[in-house]
Amino acid sequence: MSVSQMQRTIAQSVSVSGYGYWSGQDVQVEFRPAPAGSGIRFYRLDLPGQPQVPAQWTYRMPTPRRSSLRCGQAEVQMVEHILAALYGLEIDNCQVWVTGAEMPGLDGSALPFVELLQQAGMVVQPVCRPTKVISQRVRLTDGDSWIEARPSALGQTVLEYHLDYGPANPIGRQMFRTILTPETFCREIAPARTFLLRQEAEALLAQGIGVRSQPEDLLVFDQHGPINNHLRFADECARHKLLDLVGDLALAGCRVVGELVAFRSGHRLNAELVQILDHLATEDRQCMKQCA
C-alpha cells in the first residue's frame, strides 16, 4: 500500500494565539494528534464539558463572508484557514482545541497555521485515507457566480478560480489554476491573504465589526491598491479564494479527486458543492481494495 494513501496526523501538539477579525476577541488554538479515522474536530475549551464540533459539511452554519460550524450549542467561526492548512498538508486526523468561538486571523492567510503544523511534524497512520473521485460534471450557479466540478483525466485534484471585480477596480480580473499537492499548497496558496475593499471595511467598522484589525493585518484595497501593505502575488486575491475553497473542501471529510473551477464563488456555493459531491462522488475502489 502506498504511503501517500495512508492517513496522517501530527507528531506533537503545537499552539498559536491571536484574535478574531470579526469579534476582536483573543483566542488560543492548540493542534493535537488524533487517532486514525477520527477526522478533524474542534473542541471548545471555554465551554462546560468541552464540547466538540466535527469539521463536516453537515455541521456548517451560514455566516457572512466566512465558514462556521455548529454542533449542539457549540460553534466555531472562520474555520476555513485552519481547515485549508490541514487539508493542504494532507493531515486527515487532528484535534483543534480552542478557547473561543472565532479562530485567530493572524496575517489573514493560512501560512502561519501551515508553518506551525510543519513544526509539529507528521505521523503516518496504518489506515487508508478515504478518497472520493468526482465521476460526473456538476455545476452550481447563483446569479453571475458559479462553481463546477468535473472528473480529472489524470486522477489529480485541480483547482481554478476566476475573480472579476471589473476593469476599473484595483483588484480587477484575476485567474489562478494549480494542481493541489502539499508542495503547491504551501508555495502557491497558503500565503495568500484575506482581502476586501475599503468601502466594505468601513461598512463593517460602522457596525462595530473588525475594530481591532488594521490594514497591515490583511489586504484592504482603495483605488490605488492595498493600503499600508504590499501584495505577495500579483493575483493574490484569486489565490486566496482558492485557499477558501480548499478550506471548504475539507468539510467533505475525505480527499476529493477531480477538477474544480469557480467563477466569483464564495463559501456558500463551495459548501453546497461539497454536499452534492458527498452523494455523487464514488469511492476510490483501488484504494479500498489495497486496504482490505
mmCIF file of C-alpha atoms in Angstrom:
data_model
loop_
_atom_site.group_PDB
_atom_site.id
_atom_site.type_symbol
_atom_site.label_atom_id
_atom_site.label_comp_id
_atom_site.label_asym_id
_atom_site.label_seq_id
_atom_site.Cartn_x
_atom_site.Cartn_y
_atom_site.Cartn_z
ATOM 1 C CA MET A 1 0.000 0.000 0.000
ATOM 2 C CA SER A 2 1.377 3.432 -0.937
ATOM 3 C CA VAL A 3 2.317 5.725 1.963
ATOM 4 C CA SER A 4 0.541 8.565 0.129
ATOM 5 C CA GLN A 5 -2.740 6.656 0.559
ATOM 6 C CA MET A 6 -2.345 6.346 4.326
ATOM 7 C CA GLN A 7 -3.933 8.666 6.852
ATOM 8 C CA ARG A 8 -1.769 11.138 8.744
ATOM 9 C CA THR A 9 -1.859 13.102 11.968
ATOM 10 C CA ILE A 10 0.637 15.438 13.616
ATOM 11 C CA ALA A 11 3.510 14.134 15.755
ATOM 12 C CA GLN A 12 3.116 16.527 18.686
ATOM 13 C CA SER A 13 0.896 19.295 19.998
ATOM 14 C CA VAL A 14 1.524 22.883 18.910
ATOM 15 C CA SER A 15 -0.356 26.102 19.662
ATOM 16 C CA VAL A 16 -0.787 29.668 18.485
ATOM 17 C CA SER A 17 -2.589 32.716 19.881
ATOM 18 C CA GLY A 18 -4.232 35.672 18.187
ATOM 19 C CA TYR A 19 -7.550 37.439 17.879
ATOM 20 C CA GLY A 20 -10.594 37.064 15.678
ATOM 21 C CA TYR A 21 -11.023 39.588 12.873
ATOM 22 C CA TRP A 22 -14.779 39.825 13.385
ATOM 23 C CA SER A 23 -15.100 39.739 17.171
ATOM 24 C CA GLY A 24 -11.708 41.135 18.175
ATOM 25 C CA GLN A 25 -11.615 38.515 20.951
ATOM 26 C CA ASP A 26 -8.357 36.853 21.975
ATOM 27 C CA VAL A 27 -8.204 33.128 21.276
ATOM 28 C CA GLN A 28 -5.689 30.317 21.542
ATOM 29 C CA VAL A 29 -5.621 27.342 19.179
ATOM 30 C CA GLU A 30 -3.860 24.101 20.043
ATOM 31 C CA PHE A 31 -3.440 21.354 17.462
ATOM 32 C CA ARG A 32 -3.196 17.864 18.993
ATOM 33 C CA PRO A 33 -2.593 14.431 17.432
ATOM 34 C CA ALA A 34 -5.739 12.387 16.822
ATOM 35 C CA PRO A 35 -6.480 8.678 16.263
ATOM 36 C CA ALA A 36 -6.853 7.299 12.742
ATOM 37 C CA GLY A 37 -10.356 7.636 11.381
ATOM 38 C CA SER A 38 -11.380 10.408 13.778
ATOM 39 C CA GLY A 39 -11.063 13.243 11.255
ATOM 40 C CA ILE A 40 -10.746 16.920 12.149
ATOM 41 C CA ARG A 41 -12.620 18.002 15.267
ATOM 42 C CA PHE A 42 -12.761 21.305 17.104
ATOM 43 C CA TYR A 43 -13.036 21.330 20.908
ATOM 44 C CA ARG A 44 -14.297 24.370 22.843
ATOM 45 C CA LEU A 45 -12.108 24.541 25.962
ATOM 46 C CA ASP A 46 -14.040 27.559 27.242
ATOM 47 C CA LEU A 47 -17.431 25.823 27.370
ATOM 48 C CA PRO A 48 -18.729 23.383 30.022
ATOM 49 C CA GLY A 49 -17.918 19.813 29.087
ATOM 50 C CA GLN A 50 -15.536 20.966 26.342
ATOM 51 C CA PRO A 51 -17.978 20.091 23.523
ATOM 52 C CA GLN A 52 -16.661 19.066 20.127
ATOM 53 C CA VAL A 53 -17.618 20.185 16.643
ATOM 54 C CA PRO A 54 -16.719 17.830 13.752
ATOM 55 C CA ALA A 55 -15.376 19.516 10.612
ATOM 56 C CA GLN A 56 -18.064 18.165 8.276
ATOM 57 C CA TRP A 57 -20.465 19.923 5.928
ATOM 58 C CA THR A 58 -23.469 18.633 7.891
ATOM 59 C CA TYR A 59 -22.481 20.961 10.756
ATOM 60 C CA ARG A 60 -21.998 24.060 8.627
ATOM 61 C CA MET A 61 -23.711 27.192 9.946
ATOM 62 C CA PRO A 62 -24.412 30.046 7.481
ATOM 63 C CA THR A 63 -22.425 33.170 8.385
ATOM 64 C CA PRO A 64 -21.450 36.127 6.152
ATOM 65 C CA ARG A 65 -18.031 36.037 4.439
ATOM 66 C CA ARG A 66 -16.676 33.084 6.426
ATOM 67 C CA SER A 67 -17.182 29.394 7.177
ATOM 68 C CA SER A 68 -18.605 28.418 10.554
ATOM 69 C CA LEU A 69 -19.687 25.165 12.201
ATOM 70 C CA ARG A 70 -22.139 24.341 14.972
ATOM 71 C CA CYS A 71 -22.857 21.134 16.874
ATOM 72 C CA GLY A 72 -25.461 21.492 19.602
ATOM 73 C CA GLN A 73 -24.756 24.756 21.412
ATOM 74 C CA ALA A 74 -21.072 24.801 20.456
ATOM 75 C CA GLU A 75 -19.905 26.716 17.413
ATOM 76 C CA VAL A 76 -16.624 27.683 15.798
ATOM 77 C CA GLN A 77 -16.298 30.518 13.294
ATOM 78 C CA MET A 78 -13.903 31.454 10.498
ATOM 79 C CA VAL A 79 -12.509 27.941 10.367
ATOM 80 C CA GLU A 80 -11.591 27.957 6.662
ATOM 81 C CA HIS A 81 -7.930 28.957 7.045
ATOM 82 C CA ILE A 82 -7.257 26.273 9.657
ATOM 83 C CA LEU A 83 -9.088 23.658 7.608
ATOM 84 C CA ALA A 84 -7.232 24.715 4.454
ATOM 85 C CA ALA A 85 -3.884 24.277 6.219
ATOM 86 C CA LEU A 86 -4.821 20.793 7.421
ATOM 87 C CA TYR A 87 -6.293 19.704 4.093
ATOM 88 C CA GLY A 88 -3.465 21.253 2.087
ATOM 89 C CA LEU A 89 -0.862 19.406 4.162
ATOM 90 C CA GLU A 90 -2.881 16.169 3.867
ATOM 91 C CA ILE A 91 -3.444 15.880 7.616
ATOM 92 C CA ASP A 92 -6.504 13.667 7.987
ATOM 93 C CA ASN A 93 -6.855 13.487 11.764
ATOM 94 C CA CYS A 94 -6.328 16.319 14.225
ATOM 95 C CA GLN A 95 -7.906 17.716 17.372
ATOM 96 C CA VAL A 96 -8.187 21.511 17.351
ATOM 97 C CA TRP A 97 -8.662 22.817 20.885
ATOM 98 C CA VAL A 98 -9.780 26.454 21.032
ATOM 99 C CA THR A 99 -10.548 28.936 23.812
ATOM 100 C CA GLY A 100 -13.187 30.898 21.907
ATOM 101 C CA ALA A 101 -15.685 30.791 19.074
ATOM 102 C CA GLU A 102 -13.741 32.658 16.374
ATOM 103 C CA MET A 103 -10.417 31.438 15.032
ATOM 104 C CA PRO A 104 -7.498 33.895 15.001
ATOM 105 C CA GLY A 105 -6.990 35.878 11.813
ATOM 106 C CA LEU A 106 -3.195 36.150 12.239
ATOM 107 C CA ASP A 107 -1.859 37.570 8.939
ATOM 108 C CA GLY A 108 -5.052 36.772 7.003
ATOM 109 C CA SER A 109 -3.620 33.688 5.302
ATOM 110 C CA ALA A 110 -3.152 30.007 6.129
ATOM 111 C CA LEU A 111 0.642 30.307 6.186
ATOM 112 C CA PRO A 112 1.063 30.727 9.985
ATOM 113 C CA PHE A 113 -1.003 27.579 10.555
ATOM 114 C CA VAL A 114 0.959 25.698 7.888
ATOM 115 C CA GLU A 115 4.307 26.643 9.443
ATOM 116 C CA LEU A 116 3.062 25.624 12.887
ATOM 117 C CA LEU A 117 1.821 22.244 11.678
ATOM 118 C CA GLN A 118 5.069 21.636 9.832
ATOM 119 C CA GLN A 119 6.917 22.263 13.096
ATOM 120 C CA ALA A 120 4.746 19.620 14.754
ATOM 121 C CA GLY A 121 5.789 17.005 12.201
ATOM 122 C CA MET A 122 3.663 14.286 10.618
ATOM 123 C CA VAL A 123 2.919 10.675 11.577
ATOM 124 C CA VAL A 124 1.672 8.113 9.046
ATOM 125 C CA GLN A 125 -1.187 6.008 10.432
ATOM 126 C CA PRO A 126 -1.889 2.387 9.369
ATOM 127 C CA VAL A 127 -5.339 3.163 7.938
ATOM 128 C CA CYS A 128 -6.233 4.011 4.346
ATOM 129 C CA ARG A 129 -7.173 7.608 3.614
ATOM 130 C CA PRO A 130 -10.829 7.941 2.495
ATOM 131 C CA THR A 131 -10.937 9.291 -1.040
ATOM 132 C CA LYS A 132 -13.811 10.160 -3.339
ATOM 133 C CA VAL A 133 -13.484 10.597 -7.084
ATOM 134 C CA ILE A 134 -15.669 13.048 -8.990
ATOM 135 C CA SER A 135 -17.346 10.863 -11.599
ATOM 136 C CA GLN A 136 -19.618 13.361 -13.376
ATOM 137 C CA ARG A 137 -19.873 17.060 -14.160
ATOM 138 C CA VAL A 138 -21.747 19.132 -11.573
ATOM 139 C CA ARG A 139 -22.370 22.879 -11.850
ATOM 140 C CA LEU A 140 -23.999 25.228 -9.332
ATOM 141 C CA THR A 141 -24.916 28.833 -10.084
ATOM 142 C CA ASP A 142 -26.044 31.847 -8.100
ATOM 143 C CA GLY A 143 -26.663 34.822 -10.359
ATOM 144 C CA ASP A 144 -23.372 35.566 -12.101
ATOM 145 C CA SER A 145 -21.412 33.280 -9.763
ATOM 146 C CA TRP A 146 -20.843 29.596 -10.357
ATOM 147 C CA ILE A 147 -18.723 26.626 -9.382
ATOM 148 C CA GLU A 148 -18.232 23.415 -11.305
ATOM 149 C CA ALA A 149 -16.759 20.009 -10.514
ATOM 150 C CA ARG A 150 -15.521 17.719 -13.290
ATOM 151 C CA PRO A 151 -13.776 14.350 -13.479
ATOM 152 C CA SER A 152 -9.994 14.601 -13.669
ATOM 153 C CA ALA A 153 -8.462 12.791 -16.620
ATOM 154 C CA LEU A 154 -5.143 12.392 -14.782
ATOM 155 C CA GLY A 155 -6.593 11.466 -11.389
ATOM 156 C CA GLN A 156 -5.463 14.712 -9.745
ATOM 157 C CA THR A 157 -7.129 17.460 -7.746
ATOM 158 C CA VAL A 158 -7.063 20.546 -9.969
ATOM 159 C CA LEU A 159 -8.300 23.932 -8.729
ATOM 160 C CA GLU A 160 -9.069 27.022 -10.807
ATOM 161 C CA TYR A 161 -10.561 30.337 -9.714
ATOM 162 C CA HIS A 162 -11.739 33.310 -11.767
ATOM 163 C CA LEU A 163 -12.130 36.614 -9.924
ATOM 164 C CA ASP A 164 -13.824 39.587 -11.572
ATOM 165 C CA TYR A 165 -14.148 42.973 -9.880
ATOM 166 C CA GLY A 166 -14.263 44.778 -13.222
ATOM 167 C CA PRO A 167 -11.539 46.612 -15.148
ATOM 168 C CA ALA A 168 -11.889 49.897 -13.210
ATOM 169 C CA ASN A 169 -11.401 48.223 -9.815
ATOM 170 C CA PRO A 170 -7.941 47.956 -8.141
ATOM 171 C CA ILE A 171 -8.471 44.207 -7.765
ATOM 172 C CA GLY A 172 -9.656 43.820 -11.353
ATOM 173 C CA ARG A 173 -9.818 40.436 -13.060
ATOM 174 C CA GLN A 174 -7.628 37.559 -11.918
ATOM 175 C CA MET A 175 -7.349 33.833 -12.595
ATOM 176 C CA PHE A 176 -5.262 31.199 -10.874
ATOM 177 C CA ARG A 177 -5.034 27.464 -11.571
ATOM 178 C CA THR A 178 -2.969 24.779 -9.890
ATOM 179 C CA ILE A 179 -2.742 21.053 -9.176
ATOM 180 C CA LEU A 180 -3.282 20.645 -5.446
ATOM 181 C CA THR A 181 -0.414 18.923 -3.640
ATOM 182 C CA PRO A 182 1.143 19.744 -0.258
ATOM 183 C CA GLU A 183 4.009 21.427 -2.098
ATOM 184 C CA THR A 184 1.859 23.615 -4.352
ATOM 185 C CA PHE A 185 -0.467 24.473 -1.482
ATOM 186 C CA CYS A 186 2.388 25.683 0.738
ATOM 187 C CA ARG A 187 4.088 27.607 -2.051
ATOM 188 C CA GLU A 188 1.221 28.986 -4.129
ATOM 189 C CA ILE A 189 -1.929 29.157 -1.981
ATOM 190 C CA ALA A 190 -1.218 29.239 1.765
ATOM 191 C CA PRO A 191 0.479 32.704 1.767
ATOM 192 C CA ALA A 192 -2.483 34.438 0.039
ATOM 193 C CA ARG A 193 -4.306 36.775 2.435
ATOM 194 C CA THR A 194 -7.864 37.832 3.153
ATOM 195 C CA PHE A 195 -8.907 40.902 1.188
ATOM 196 C CA LEU A 196 -11.731 43.416 0.983
ATOM 197 C CA LEU A 197 -12.433 46.846 -0.441
ATOM 198 C CA ARG A 198 -12.061 49.971 1.651
ATOM 199 C CA GLN A 199 -15.793 50.703 1.483
ATOM 200 C CA GLU A 200 -16.532 47.182 2.698
ATOM 201 C CA ALA A 201 -14.130 47.637 5.605
ATOM 202 C CA GLU A 202 -15.694 50.978 6.513
ATOM 203 C CA ALA A 203 -19.192 49.453 6.452
ATOM 204 C CA LEU A 204 -18.084 46.692 8.827
ATOM 205 C CA LEU A 205 -16.395 49.162 11.167
ATOM 206 C CA ALA A 206 -19.602 51.205 11.281
ATOM 207 C CA GLN A 207 -21.328 48.076 12.621
ATOM 208 C CA GLY A 208 -18.648 47.624 15.277
ATOM 209 C CA ILE A 209 -17.089 44.704 13.419
ATOM 210 C CA GLY A 210 -13.342 44.358 12.923
ATOM 211 C CA VAL A 211 -12.423 47.346 15.082
ATOM 212 C CA ARG A 212 -9.215 45.668 16.265
ATOM 213 C CA SER A 213 -7.908 44.932 12.771
ATOM 214 C CA GLN A 214 -5.689 47.307 10.791
ATOM 215 C CA PRO A 215 -4.912 47.420 7.047
ATOM 216 C CA GLU A 216 -1.485 45.980 7.884
ATOM 217 C CA ASP A 217 -3.194 42.803 9.179
ATOM 218 C CA LEU A 218 -4.819 41.865 5.862
ATOM 219 C CA LEU A 219 -5.394 43.369 2.406
ATOM 220 C CA VAL A 220 -7.682 46.407 2.309
ATOM 221 C CA PHE A 221 -7.903 47.932 -1.170
ATOM 222 C CA ASP A 222 -8.593 51.541 -2.070
ATOM 223 C CA GLN A 223 -8.463 52.910 -5.623
ATOM 224 C CA HIS A 224 -4.644 52.764 -5.593
ATOM 225 C CA GLY A 225 -4.232 49.212 -4.283
ATOM 226 C CA PRO A 226 -3.542 47.699 -0.836
ATOM 227 C CA ILE A 227 -3.477 50.274 1.992
ATOM 228 C CA ASN A 228 -0.230 50.192 4.016
ATOM 229 C CA ASN A 229 0.587 46.789 2.582
ATOM 230 C CA HIS A 230 2.174 45.010 -0.373
ATOM 231 C CA LEU A 231 0.971 42.078 -2.462
ATOM 232 C CA ARG A 232 2.697 38.727 -2.127
ATOM 233 C CA PHE A 233 1.443 37.740 -5.593
ATOM 234 C CA ALA A 234 0.041 39.843 -8.402
ATOM 235 C CA ASP A 235 -3.014 37.566 -8.325
ATOM 236 C CA GLU A 236 -3.105 37.160 -4.535
ATOM 237 C CA CYS A 237 -6.853 37.723 -4.306
ATOM 238 C CA ALA A 238 -7.674 34.875 -6.700
ATOM 239 C CA ARG A 239 -5.249 32.646 -4.817
ATOM 240 C CA HIS A 240 -6.941 33.476 -1.525
ATOM 241 C CA LYS A 241 -10.300 32.493 -2.975
ATOM 242 C CA LEU A 242 -8.728 29.116 -3.784
ATOM 243 C CA LEU A 243 -7.460 28.970 -0.198
ATOM 244 C CA ASP A 244 -11.049 29.411 0.972
ATOM 245 C CA LEU A 245 -12.178 26.721 -1.465
ATOM 246 C CA VAL A 246 -9.605 24.281 -0.078
ATOM 247 C CA GLY A 247 -10.841 25.000 3.442
ATOM 248 C CA ASP A 248 -14.438 24.395 2.413
ATOM 249 C CA LEU A 249 -13.408 21.252 0.542
ATOM 250 C CA ALA A 250 -12.104 19.888 3.840
ATOM 251 C CA LEU A 251 -15.715 19.682 5.028
ATOM 252 C CA ALA A 252 -16.130 16.667 2.745
ATOM 253 C CA GLY A 253 -14.249 14.683 5.390
ATOM 254 C CA CYS A 254 -12.139 12.912 2.764
ATOM 255 C CA ARG A 255 -9.780 13.570 -0.115
ATOM 256 C CA VAL A 256 -11.589 14.701 -3.264
ATOM 257 C CA VAL A 257 -10.108 13.861 -6.673
ATOM 258 C CA GLY A 258 -11.321 15.917 -9.609
ATOM 259 C CA GLU A 259 -11.232 19.324 -11.233
ATOM 260 C CA LEU A 260 -12.981 22.248 -9.541
ATOM 261 C CA VAL A 261 -13.453 25.506 -11.440
ATOM 262 C CA ALA A 262 -15.101 28.557 -9.852
ATOM 263 C CA PHE A 263 -16.172 31.993 -11.050
ATOM 264 C CA ARG A 264 -16.811 34.500 -8.247
ATOM 265 C CA SER A 265 -17.873 31.629 -5.982
ATOM 266 C CA GLY A 266 -17.937 32.048 -2.205
ATOM 267 C CA HIS A 267 -18.291 29.908 0.891
ATOM 268 C CA ARG A 268 -21.986 29.121 0.404
ATOM 269 C CA LEU A 269 -21.637 27.785 -3.147
ATOM 270 C CA ASN A 270 -18.470 25.933 -2.154
ATOM 271 C CA ALA A 271 -20.278 24.182 0.698
ATOM 272 C CA GLU A 272 -23.293 23.334 -1.456
ATOM 273 C CA LEU A 273 -20.988 21.704 -3.989
ATOM 274 C CA VAL A 274 -19.276 19.668 -1.258
ATOM 275 C CA GLN A 275 -22.680 18.453 -0.104
ATOM 276 C CA ILE A 276 -23.633 17.341 -3.620
ATOM 277 C CA LEU A 277 -20.268 15.675 -4.207
ATOM 278 C CA ASP A 278 -20.710 13.724 -0.985
ATOM 279 C CA HIS A 279 -23.640 11.962 -2.647
ATOM 280 C CA LEU A 280 -22.398 11.792 -6.251
ATOM 281 C CA ALA A 281 -18.665 11.105 -5.959
ATOM 282 C CA THR A 282 -17.549 7.474 -5.941
ATOM 283 C CA GLU A 283 -15.107 5.902 -3.516
ATOM 284 C CA ASP A 284 -11.625 5.171 -4.803
ATOM 285 C CA ARG A 285 -12.033 1.416 -5.241
ATOM 286 C CA GLN A 286 -8.342 0.829 -5.856
ATOM 287 C CA CYS A 287 -7.508 2.329 -2.510
ATOM 288 C CA MET A 288 -10.300 0.379 -0.806
ATOM 289 C CA LYS A 289 -9.040 -2.881 -2.344
ATOM 290 C CA GLN A 290 -5.477 -2.244 -1.177
ATOM 291 C CA CYS A 291 -6.687 -1.504 2.330
ATOM 292 C CA ALA A 292 -8.729 -4.675 2.545
#
